C-alpha cells in the first residue's frame, strides 16, 4: 500500500468545499455549539465537517456537547431520531428558537443535512427560519471510476488515478478529500476500478489486496460511502486456476462462494460488484452458452448472505460487425439481449443501463430497456468523463442532458413512468436501483482537468440525490460554492455552463448521428472515422442523403419502444429533429420541422456552434481579475483550444457535406 503525500493538490483539493472567510455572517450564533447525543463514526464526520466549515468560514470554533440541548440553548442539534418522518438518508434542516436542527432517522441523513447547512453558509443564504426537507431520489448514488492499477485511467482526462499507482492501492490525502467531496453531494457508493478488469485488477478480490481495500473502505465508510469493485467474470480461471468459468459448473459456483465469503468478512463495509461481461472482449456467460441471468445470478447467490449487490451492465453488443451489413444494428443489442430475461434475475441484481443505446454520444435517444423490464431492477449509467463530449478540454455542462433523460416518459405505466421514476424505485416499488456516472476525476490539481468540468461532478451528485433540482439551480450552487458570490462571476459562468452542451452539439455530428471522431481516441473531428470500421457506428452518408434507417422498414430499432414512442420515432415526420438521422436515412434536401433542409441545418448549426465557442471564451475573459489567476489562466488555455477545435469541427463537417452534395450554403459563408 502506498501512503504518499500528494503535494500537487494543495489549495485546490477541496474544490467546492474550499471555504472563504465571511466576516459579516448573520448566522454566526448557531456555530457556537453542536449538540449530539450518540456516538457514531458517520455523525462524527458530520461534526468534524461543521467544525471545519465554521473555523474556515466564520473563524469560529464550535464546541461539541455530547448531550441534547436544554431549553433555550443556541447552537446546532444533530438529532438522530427514528420517529422522524424522514428516512435514514434523508434530512430535515430547520431553525427553531435559536436552535438549528438537523434531524434524520440515520447517521447518513445527519451528514447530508450538515453538508446542506454548510452549503447554505457558503452561498450566504440565511439560516434563520430555514426549513428544508430532502429525501434522496435514488437509493444508489454511485460513481464508477475506470481506473487501472498501473495508474492510468480509461477515458481519463484529468491526470492519473488517485486510487492506484504501479499496481498498488494508493491511500493518501486525496482518499479522504475525495470521500468528503463525494459525501457532500450525496454519493453513497463508489466503484474504484475499471470495468475492463485485466491483469492485477483481477486480484483485487484476492488476499493480496484485501488489507488495502479494507483501509480504503473504512475511509469511505465514515462518509457513508460503500466501496464496490469491478469484477472479472473469468476470475475462477485466472485467479482460481479452474478450467472453466461456466456459471452452472458446481466447482465454479463454490469457488465464487468461498471467495465472496472471504471478501465480505474481511471488508465489512463492502458493497458488491460491477460486472462487464460478454462485452468488448470481456469474458461472460455466452462463452459457455449460458444467459446473462445465469451469469449474474451465480454471483448474486454468492454475495447474498452478506447483503452484497451485483450490478450487471447491459452494454453488450457485437463489436465485430461488417460495415457492409445494413441489418445488424448495435442500437438494438441491449434490448435484444436483456428484455427477454425480465423476471429471471435475483433480487440483489441490478441491470446497469447506459442512458442511450450506443455509447454516451452528445445526443442519443433514451435506452429502450428503461421501462421494458417491470420485474427487474434497473439503474441509469451516464458519463461525466467527457469521452465524446470534449474530453474535458471543451466545456460541456451535462446536467441539462441528464435532466432530459430522467424526464423521458417510457409509457410503461399510466403514472410514474419516467426514467427518473424507474431508477428511483417509484415505478415498481423496488429498492435496488439508482444512478451512476462514469467519473471524470484524476490526480490533476483541480480534480477534473478543466475547472468547469467540476460542475458535472458536483451536478451529478446533487442531481442523483434530488432529481427535482433544475440544471440551473445546481450550476448556481456549484458556482457560488466554488467561486463565491460576485454577481458578475455567477451570472457569467452560469450562462457559459447553460449554453455549453447546446453549443457542443451544434458543432458536433449532426441530428443524433454521432461518431464522427477518430477511432480509439474518440476525439474529433473525423467524419468517416468510424464509417468503415467494425464497431457498428455508421452515418451512411452518400451524395444524396445521410442517416441510419432504424424504422420498421430498416433495422426495426424504433419498434423496441412502447407506444406512442415507437410510432413517434418510426414516423419520419414525427421523429424529433434532434434525432432525425439516428432513426432515418433522408435526402440532404429533406425539410426538418424547423423548416430548414437537413443540409442547411448542418451548415447553420456548425457556424453557430463555432461562434458560440468564441462567445464563451470572451465571456470567460471578462472575468479576469475577478477569479483566482491560476484558475483563470488554465481555463483560458482550455477555451483557446476549444475555440480552435470547434472551428475545426465546423469547417471539416461543412466541407465534407459540401463536397458530397455540391449544394451551396444559402448564406454564402466560406466552406472549403
Ligand atoms: C466505451 C469506451 C470504453 C469502455 C466502454 C464501456 O466503449 O470507449 O473505453 O470500456 O465504453 O462502457 O465498457
Short mmCIF file of N, CA and C and ligand atoms in Angstrom, two decimals, residues 146 154-155 195-196 276 280 313 315 354 359 381 387-388 522, ligand 1:
data_model
loop_
_atom_site.label_atom_id
_atom_site.label_comp_id
_atom_site.label_asym_id
_atom_site.label_seq_id
_atom_site.Cartn_x
_atom_site.Cartn_y
_atom_site.Cartn_z
N UNK A 146 -13.02 4.42 -13.84
CA UNK A 146 -12.42 3.47 -14.78
C UNK A 146 -10.90 3.50 -14.61
N UNK A 154 -8.86 4.72 -17.92
CA UNK A 154 -9.52 4.57 -19.22
C UNK A 154 -10.49 5.74 -19.39
N UNK A 155 -10.31 6.46 -20.48
CA UNK A 155 -11.12 7.67 -20.74
C UNK A 155 -10.94 8.70 -19.61
N UNK A 195 -14.10 -1.03 -15.39
CA UNK A 195 -14.98 -2.15 -15.75
C UNK A 195 -14.26 -3.21 -16.58
N UNK A 196 -13.23 -2.77 -17.31
CA UNK A 196 -12.40 -3.73 -18.03
C UNK A 196 -11.35 -4.23 -17.05
N UNK A 276 -18.85 -6.18 -16.19
CA UNK A 276 -18.95 -6.02 -17.64
C UNK A 276 -18.65 -7.39 -18.23
N UNK A 280 -17.09 -6.21 -25.54
CA UNK A 280 -15.80 -5.69 -25.97
C UNK A 280 -14.64 -6.55 -25.48
N UNK A 313 -23.85 -4.93 -16.17
CA UNK A 313 -24.01 -3.93 -17.24
C UNK A 313 -24.69 -4.51 -18.48
N UNK A 315 -24.32 -3.20 -21.48
CA UNK A 315 -23.57 -2.71 -22.64
C UNK A 315 -22.99 -3.91 -23.38
N UNK A 354 -26.80 2.08 -19.90
CA UNK A 354 -26.33 3.40 -20.33
C UNK A 354 -27.53 4.24 -20.77
N UNK A 359 -23.43 4.83 -27.09
CA UNK A 359 -22.31 4.99 -26.16
C UNK A 359 -22.03 6.45 -25.85
N UNK A 381 -26.91 4.58 -16.14
CA UNK A 381 -25.48 4.91 -16.21
C UNK A 381 -25.28 6.09 -17.17
N UNK A 387 -15.91 11.65 -22.60
CA UNK A 387 -15.28 10.88 -23.67
C UNK A 387 -15.64 11.41 -25.06
N UNK A 388 -16.92 11.61 -25.29
CA UNK A 388 -17.39 12.07 -26.61
C UNK A 388 -17.89 13.51 -26.56
N UNK A 522 -11.47 8.85 -29.74
CA UNK A 522 -12.81 9.41 -29.63
C UNK A 522 -12.82 10.93 -29.55
C1 LIG B 1 -16.86 2.79 -24.39
C2 LIG B 1 -15.48 3.24 -24.06
C3 LIG B 1 -14.67 2.13 -23.49
C4 LIG B 1 -15.42 1.50 -22.32
C5 LIG B 1 -16.80 1.09 -22.74
C6 LIG B 1 -17.67 0.60 -21.60
O1 LIG B 1 -16.83 1.90 -25.47
O2 LIG B 1 -14.85 3.78 -25.18
O3 LIG B 1 -13.44 2.65 -23.10
O4 LIG B 1 -14.73 0.40 -21.85
O5 LIG B 1 -17.46 2.19 -23.28
O6 LIG B 1 -18.57 1.34 -21.20
O7 LIG B 1 -17.48 -0.50 -21.12
#
